[in-house]
Amino acid sequence: MRRPIAVAKRHSRLLTSGVILAAQSLLLTLSAVPASADDTRTSARGTAHMGTGVLAHEGVQGRPVGTRVAQTEGVDVSSHQGNVAWSTLWNSGVKWAYVKATEGTSYRNPYFAQQYGGSYDVGMVRGAYHFATPDTSGGAAQADYFVDHGGAWSKDGRTLPGVLDIEYNPYGATCYGRTHSQMVSWIRAFLDRYKQRTGRHAAVYTSTNWWTQCTGNYSGFGASNPLWIARYASTVGELPAGWDFHTMWQYTSSGPTVGDHDKFNGALDRVKALANG
């Protein structure tokens, strides 16, 4: 009479093991699923950088094709690159650079001094950018924080106007929980305050897909604010509404030496012209 009981116990153990294995398999499967556009899983605040969501959401569709138009090679860096070998980049043909200065109203790039000063010291024309987080504070407050911590402009012929990096949210919902009109108002507040503080119009870094999704493809900034388009493909593709041309193009997130690599839509004298205002 004990044998059936033993068999039952063995079956019970097998069933329990099977349930555990199935649960483990499910957890592994879920962890491998990529984040959706509105996934609320978060990274640590401050870890974002220019193009942080473009690669994840839009992928790589190619590399630039040859063009007759003069384009000047540039690079953008953040704390992810640490201390940058600027002389190596300069010798490779990189002539301009943008460095992440701030994010929100609490993060400052700990490598900013080496990156911002180092690019200048080797001869580059350089500027600073701010990673926007519209879900944490107002646009004007973030512009003030940016200007006060590296984003100011000076007419020395080597300093480019600041850049507003407005793109996919790496910390939650793609559009930071804002409607089209709310997002446009936030961007306007940032750009207006930056102009008030520095006398220059900040450039806008974004991707056409994000801009369309999160601003409703608003067309009101193209007349005054230079466009830095992000697209990892053979061409810049369709531009956001309001801009007839782009000023800068981030074409890859895996350029030589370090950083994301970019092309300025013009020869070096046009880069210097933007710096001079």
Tab-separated table of C-alpha atoms in Angstrom:
chain	number	residue	atom	x	y	z
A	1	MET	CA	0.000	0.000	0.000
A	2	ARG	CA	2.990	2.347	0.418
A	3	ARG	CA	4.106	2.100	-3.206
A	4	PRO	CA	1.286	4.246	-4.638
A	5	ILE	CA	2.070	6.882	-2.014
A	6	ALA	CA	5.751	6.889	-3.033
A	7	VAL	CA	4.802	7.194	-6.680
A	8	ALA	CA	2.476	10.082	-5.842
A	9	LYS	CA	5.239	11.841	-3.940
A	10	ARG	CA	7.632	11.379	-6.855
A	11	HIS	CA	5.045	12.784	-9.260
A	12	SER	CA	4.518	15.699	-6.909
A	13	ARG	CA	8.250	16.442	-6.852
A	14	LEU	CA	8.405	16.284	-10.652
A	15	LEU	CA	5.424	18.604	-10.967
A	16	THR	CA	6.998	21.111	-8.558
A	17	SER	CA	10.304	21.016	-10.459
A	18	GLY	CA	8.464	21.562	-13.699
A	19	VAL	CA	6.649	24.589	-12.330
A	20	ILE	CA	9.933	26.100	-11.096
A	21	LEU	CA	11.651	25.509	-14.439
A	22	ALA	CA	8.710	27.035	-16.305
A	23	ALA	CA	8.771	30.097	-14.075
A	24	GLN	CA	12.515	30.521	-14.604
A	25	SER	CA	12.055	30.195	-18.347
A	26	LEU	CA	9.317	32.844	-18.302
A	27	LEU	CA	11.513	35.259	-16.360
A	28	LEU	CA	14.371	34.784	-18.822
A	29	THR	CA	12.010	35.363	-21.729
A	30	LEU	CA	10.596	38.551	-20.214
A	31	SER	CA	14.049	39.935	-19.473
A	32	ALA	CA	15.008	39.469	-23.105
A	33	VAL	CA	12.036	41.412	-24.480
A	34	PRO	CA	13.132	44.900	-25.651
A	35	ALA	CA	11.523	47.928	-24.059
A	36	SER	CA	8.536	49.342	-25.885
A	37	ALA	CA	8.219	53.007	-26.755
A	38	ASP	CA	6.277	53.747	-23.574
A	39	ASP	CA	8.014	51.266	-21.270
A	40	THR	CA	8.383	52.690	-17.773
A	41	ARG	CA	11.547	50.786	-16.891
A	42	THR	CA	14.144	53.370	-15.943
A	43	SER	CA	17.858	54.012	-16.156
A	44	ALA	CA	19.717	56.085	-13.600
A	45	ARG	CA	19.078	59.806	-14.012
A	46	GLY	CA	22.012	61.555	-15.604
A	47	THR	CA	23.067	58.604	-17.759
A	48	ALA	CA	21.349	59.873	-20.916
A	49	HIS	CA	23.342	61.242	-23.801
A	50	MET	CA	22.697	62.659	-27.252
A	51	GLY	CA	21.058	59.932	-29.334
A	52	THR	CA	20.490	57.694	-26.340
A	53	GLY	CA	17.056	56.671	-27.642
A	54	VAL	CA	17.542	57.057	-31.377
A	55	LEU	CA	19.508	53.837	-31.723
A	56	ALA	CA	17.060	51.915	-29.535
A	57	HIS	CA	13.892	53.192	-31.198
A	58	GLU	CA	14.966	53.770	-34.804
A	59	GLY	CA	18.015	51.554	-35.296
A	60	VAL	CA	20.707	51.784	-37.959
A	61	GLN	CA	19.653	52.024	-41.581
A	62	GLY	CA	23.019	52.657	-43.185
A	63	ARG	CA	25.938	55.052	-43.376
A	64	PRO	CA	26.192	58.345	-45.279
A	65	VAL	CA	26.669	58.187	-49.017
A	66	GLY	CA	29.150	60.367	-50.881
A	67	THR	CA	28.120	63.951	-51.546
A	68	ARG	CA	29.471	66.925	-53.467
A	69	VAL	CA	28.449	69.247	-50.664
A	70	ALA	CA	31.259	70.157	-48.261
A	71	GLN	CA	30.580	68.647	-44.848
A	72	THR	CA	32.761	69.103	-41.789
A	73	GLU	CA	33.250	66.170	-39.427
A	74	GLY	CA	32.264	66.607	-35.785
A	75	VAL	CA	31.777	64.601	-32.613
A	76	ASP	CA	29.544	64.742	-29.551
A	77	VAL	CA	30.557	63.298	-26.189
A	78	SER	CA	29.282	62.882	-22.636
A	79	SER	CA	30.495	61.330	-19.398
A	80	HIS	CA	30.325	57.901	-21.101
A	81	GLN	CA	33.544	58.756	-22.960
A	82	GLY	CA	35.479	59.906	-19.893
A	83	ASN	CA	38.701	61.743	-20.671
A	84	VAL	CA	38.771	62.120	-24.459
A	85	ALA	CA	41.863	61.833	-26.671
A	86	TRP	CA	41.183	65.097	-28.459
A	87	SER	CA	44.430	65.181	-30.407
A	88	THR	CA	43.580	61.790	-31.929
A	89	LEU	CA	40.186	63.069	-33.029
A	90	TRP	CA	41.690	66.283	-34.401
A	91	ASN	CA	44.257	64.354	-36.420
A	92	SER	CA	41.488	62.138	-37.809
A	93	GLY	CA	39.717	65.154	-39.280
A	94	VAL	CA	37.232	66.099	-36.542
A	95	LYS	CA	37.072	69.900	-36.396
A	96	TRP	CA	34.089	70.636	-34.131
A	97	ALA	CA	32.597	69.108	-31.012
A	98	TYR	CA	29.678	69.303	-28.633
A	99	VAL	CA	29.948	68.231	-25.003
A	100	LYS	CA	27.116	67.326	-22.658
A	101	ALA	CA	27.070	69.866	-19.850
A	102	THR	CA	23.839	69.243	-17.965
A	103	GLU	CA	20.628	67.269	-17.634
A	104	GLY	CA	17.458	68.452	-15.917
A	105	THR	CA	18.325	70.762	-13.029
A	106	SER	CA	20.547	68.482	-10.980
A	107	TYR	CA	23.063	66.672	-13.208
A	108	ARG	CA	26.420	68.021	-14.384
A	109	ASN	CA	28.858	66.057	-16.537
A	110	PRO	CA	31.864	65.300	-14.279
A	111	TYR	CA	34.166	65.198	-17.331
A	112	PHE	CA	32.938	68.487	-18.744
A	113	ALA	CA	36.103	70.492	-18.023
A	114	GLN	CA	38.422	68.000	-19.745
A	115	GLN	CA	36.089	67.511	-22.686
A	116	TYR	CA	35.040	71.126	-23.247
A	117	GLY	CA	38.460	72.606	-22.598
A	118	GLY	CA	40.361	69.801	-24.290
A	119	SER	CA	38.498	70.142	-27.577
A	120	TYR	CA	39.181	73.884	-27.565
A	121	ASP	CA	42.867	73.395	-26.771
A	122	VAL	CA	43.505	71.233	-29.855
A	123	GLY	CA	41.875	73.826	-32.116
A	124	MET	CA	38.282	72.676	-32.413
A	125	VAL	CA	35.226	74.893	-32.496
A	126	ARG	CA	33.141	73.573	-29.634
A	127	GLY	CA	29.878	73.990	-27.762
A	128	ALA	CA	27.775	72.460	-24.998
A	129	TYR	CA	24.439	70.652	-24.968
A	130	HIS	CA	21.693	70.050	-22.426
A	131	PHE	CA	19.708	66.796	-22.206
A	132	ALA	CA	16.101	67.819	-21.629
A	133	THR	CA	13.863	66.080	-19.098
A	134	PRO	CA	10.493	67.844	-19.415
A	135	ASP	CA	8.993	65.626	-16.722
A	136	THR	CA	11.239	66.954	-13.940
A	137	SER	CA	11.118	70.770	-14.188
A	138	GLY	CA	10.173	73.650	-16.467
A	139	GLY	CA	11.937	74.636	-19.654
A	140	ALA	CA	13.079	78.034	-18.379
A	141	ALA	CA	14.517	76.496	-15.201
A	142	GLN	CA	16.489	73.956	-17.214
A	143	ALA	CA	17.793	76.668	-19.557
A	144	ASP	CA	19.016	78.638	-16.551
A	145	TYR	CA	20.728	75.570	-15.120
A	146	PHE	CA	22.384	74.901	-18.470
A	147	VAL	CA	23.656	78.454	-18.921
A	148	ASP	CA	24.936	78.566	-15.345
A	149	HIS	CA	26.870	75.285	-15.704
A	150	GLY	CA	28.656	75.305	-19.031
A	151	GLY	CA	26.059	76.279	-21.613
A	152	ALA	CA	26.816	79.987	-21.867
A	153	TRP	CA	28.072	81.512	-25.119
A	154	SER	CA	30.925	83.901	-25.810
A	155	LYS	CA	31.837	85.644	-29.054
A	156	ASP	CA	35.373	84.297	-29.320
A	157	GLY	CA	34.960	82.650	-32.716
A	158	ARG	CA	35.401	79.185	-31.215
A	159	THR	CA	32.272	78.738	-29.101
A	160	LEU	CA	29.101	77.375	-30.697
A	161	PRO	CA	25.624	78.230	-29.362
A	162	GLY	CA	24.100	75.802	-26.907
A	163	VAL	CA	21.996	72.832	-28.004
A	164	LEU	CA	18.713	71.570	-26.586
A	165	ASP	CA	18.794	67.769	-26.837
A	166	ILE	CA	15.085	66.848	-26.918
A	167	GLU	CA	14.429	63.216	-27.786
A	168	TYR	CA	13.208	59.831	-26.597
A	169	ASN	CA	12.855	59.608	-22.823
A	170	PRO	CA	15.258	56.953	-21.498
A	171	TYR	CA	13.595	56.995	-18.083
A	172	GLY	CA	9.954	56.307	-18.942
A	173	ALA	CA	7.188	57.296	-21.364
A	174	THR	CA	8.521	58.449	-24.739
A	175	CYS	CA	6.976	61.935	-24.596
A	176	TYR	CA	7.618	62.469	-20.874
A	177	GLY	CA	3.889	62.323	-20.129
A	178	ARG	CA	3.195	65.566	-22.019
A	179	THR	CA	0.668	66.375	-24.706
A	180	HIS	CA	1.743	67.949	-27.999
A	181	SER	CA	0.881	71.459	-26.839
A	182	GLN	CA	2.539	70.955	-23.463
A	183	MET	CA	5.722	69.715	-25.110
A	184	VAL	CA	5.822	72.646	-27.525
A	185	SER	CA	5.302	75.071	-24.640
A	186	TRP	CA	8.136	73.455	-22.683
A	187	ILE	CA	10.518	73.667	-25.630
A	188	ARG	CA	9.563	77.280	-26.286
A	189	ALA	CA	10.190	78.189	-22.655
A	190	PHE	CA	13.677	76.690	-22.821
A	191	LEU	CA	14.594	78.324	-26.125
A	192	ASP	CA	13.228	81.728	-25.111
A	193	ARG	CA	15.120	81.747	-21.818
A	194	TYR	CA	18.340	80.646	-23.490
A	195	LYS	CA	18.022	83.521	-25.969
A	196	GLN	CA	17.355	85.960	-23.126
A	197	ARG	CA	20.385	84.764	-21.192
A	198	THR	CA	22.941	84.474	-24.019
A	199	GLY	CA	21.699	86.538	-26.948
A	200	ARG	CA	21.874	83.450	-29.168
A	201	HIS	CA	19.261	81.049	-30.493
A	202	ALA	CA	19.985	77.540	-29.247
A	203	ALA	CA	20.094	74.717	-31.781
A	204	VAL	CA	17.564	71.895	-31.469
A	205	TYR	CA	18.729	68.293	-31.587
A	206	THR	CA	15.993	65.752	-32.308
A	207	SER	CA	14.816	63.022	-34.670
A	208	THR	CA	11.943	63.485	-37.107
A	209	ASN	CA	10.099	60.457	-35.728
A	210	TRP	CA	10.259	61.681	-32.134
A	211	TRP	CA	9.383	65.256	-33.103
A	212	THR	CA	6.326	64.080	-35.021
A	213	GLN	CA	5.165	61.803	-32.234
A	214	CYS	CA	5.723	64.175	-29.331
A	215	THR	CA	5.102	67.678	-30.726
A	216	GLY	CA	2.602	66.799	-33.456
A	217	ASN	CA	5.294	67.879	-35.948
A	218	TYR	CA	5.154	71.487	-34.777
A	219	SER	CA	6.651	73.914	-37.308
A	220	GLY	CA	7.259	77.045	-35.267
A	221	PHE	CA	10.977	76.856	-34.431
A	222	GLY	CA	12.550	76.425	-37.850
A	223	ALA	CA	12.834	80.131	-38.632
A	224	SER	CA	15.210	80.886	-35.754
A	225	ASN	CA	16.701	77.744	-34.220
A	226	PRO	CA	19.273	75.657	-36.155
A	227	LEU	CA	18.375	71.993	-36.563
A	228	TRP	CA	20.624	69.098	-35.563
A	229	ILE	CA	18.954	66.010	-36.992
A	230	ALA	CA	19.582	62.497	-35.684
A	231	ARG	CA	19.313	59.654	-38.185
A	232	TYR	CA	21.618	56.677	-38.596
A	233	ALA	CA	21.100	56.122	-42.290
A	234	SER	CA	22.513	56.956	-45.718
A	235	THR	CA	20.734	60.337	-45.788
A	236	VAL	CA	19.137	62.707	-43.308
A	237	GLY	CA	15.705	61.792	-44.672
A	238	GLU	CA	12.608	63.876	-44.061
A	239	LEU	CA	13.135	66.798	-41.691
A	240	PRO	CA	10.751	67.946	-38.955
A	241	ALA	CA	8.184	70.540	-40.013
A	242	GLY	CA	9.416	74.128	-40.143
A	243	TRP	CA	12.997	73.359	-41.153
A	244	ASP	CA	13.947	73.542	-44.824
A	245	PHE	CA	17.473	72.309	-44.167
A	246	HIS	CA	19.573	70.856	-41.363
A	247	THR	CA	22.669	72.480	-39.869
A	248	MET	CA	24.148	69.353	-38.269
A	249	TRP	CA	23.539	65.634	-38.713
A	250	GLN	CA	24.343	62.907	-36.201
A	251	TYR	CA	24.847	59.995	-38.566
A	252	THR	CA	26.262	57.294	-36.292
A	253	SER	CA	26.513	56.309	-32.640
A	254	SER	CA	29.693	54.303	-33.234
A	255	GLY	CA	32.209	56.622	-34.837
A	256	PRO	CA	35.985	56.130	-34.771
A	257	THR	CA	37.955	56.875	-31.565
A	258	VAL	CA	35.045	57.924	-29.283
A	259	GLY	CA	31.608	59.463	-29.266
A	260	ASP	CA	28.779	59.845	-31.738
A	261	HIS	CA	29.928	61.303	-35.044
A	262	ASP	CA	28.329	64.123	-36.940
A	263	LYS	CA	28.524	66.147	-40.127
A	264	PHE	CA	28.128	69.903	-40.319
A	265	ASN	CA	26.189	70.919	-43.409
A	266	GLY	CA	28.949	73.109	-44.803
A	267	ALA	CA	32.680	73.727	-44.820
A	268	LEU	CA	34.659	74.750	-41.739
A	269	ASP	CA	34.095	78.447	-42.442
A	270	ARG	CA	30.348	77.841	-41.935
A	271	VAL	CA	31.038	76.185	-38.577
A	272	LYS	CA	32.967	79.289	-37.545
A	273	ALA	CA	30.187	81.501	-38.860
A	274	LEU	CA	27.704	79.748	-36.557
A	275	ALA	CA	30.092	80.275	-33.669
A	276	ASN	CA	30.389	83.977	-34.431
A	277	GLY	CA	26.638	84.433	-34.618
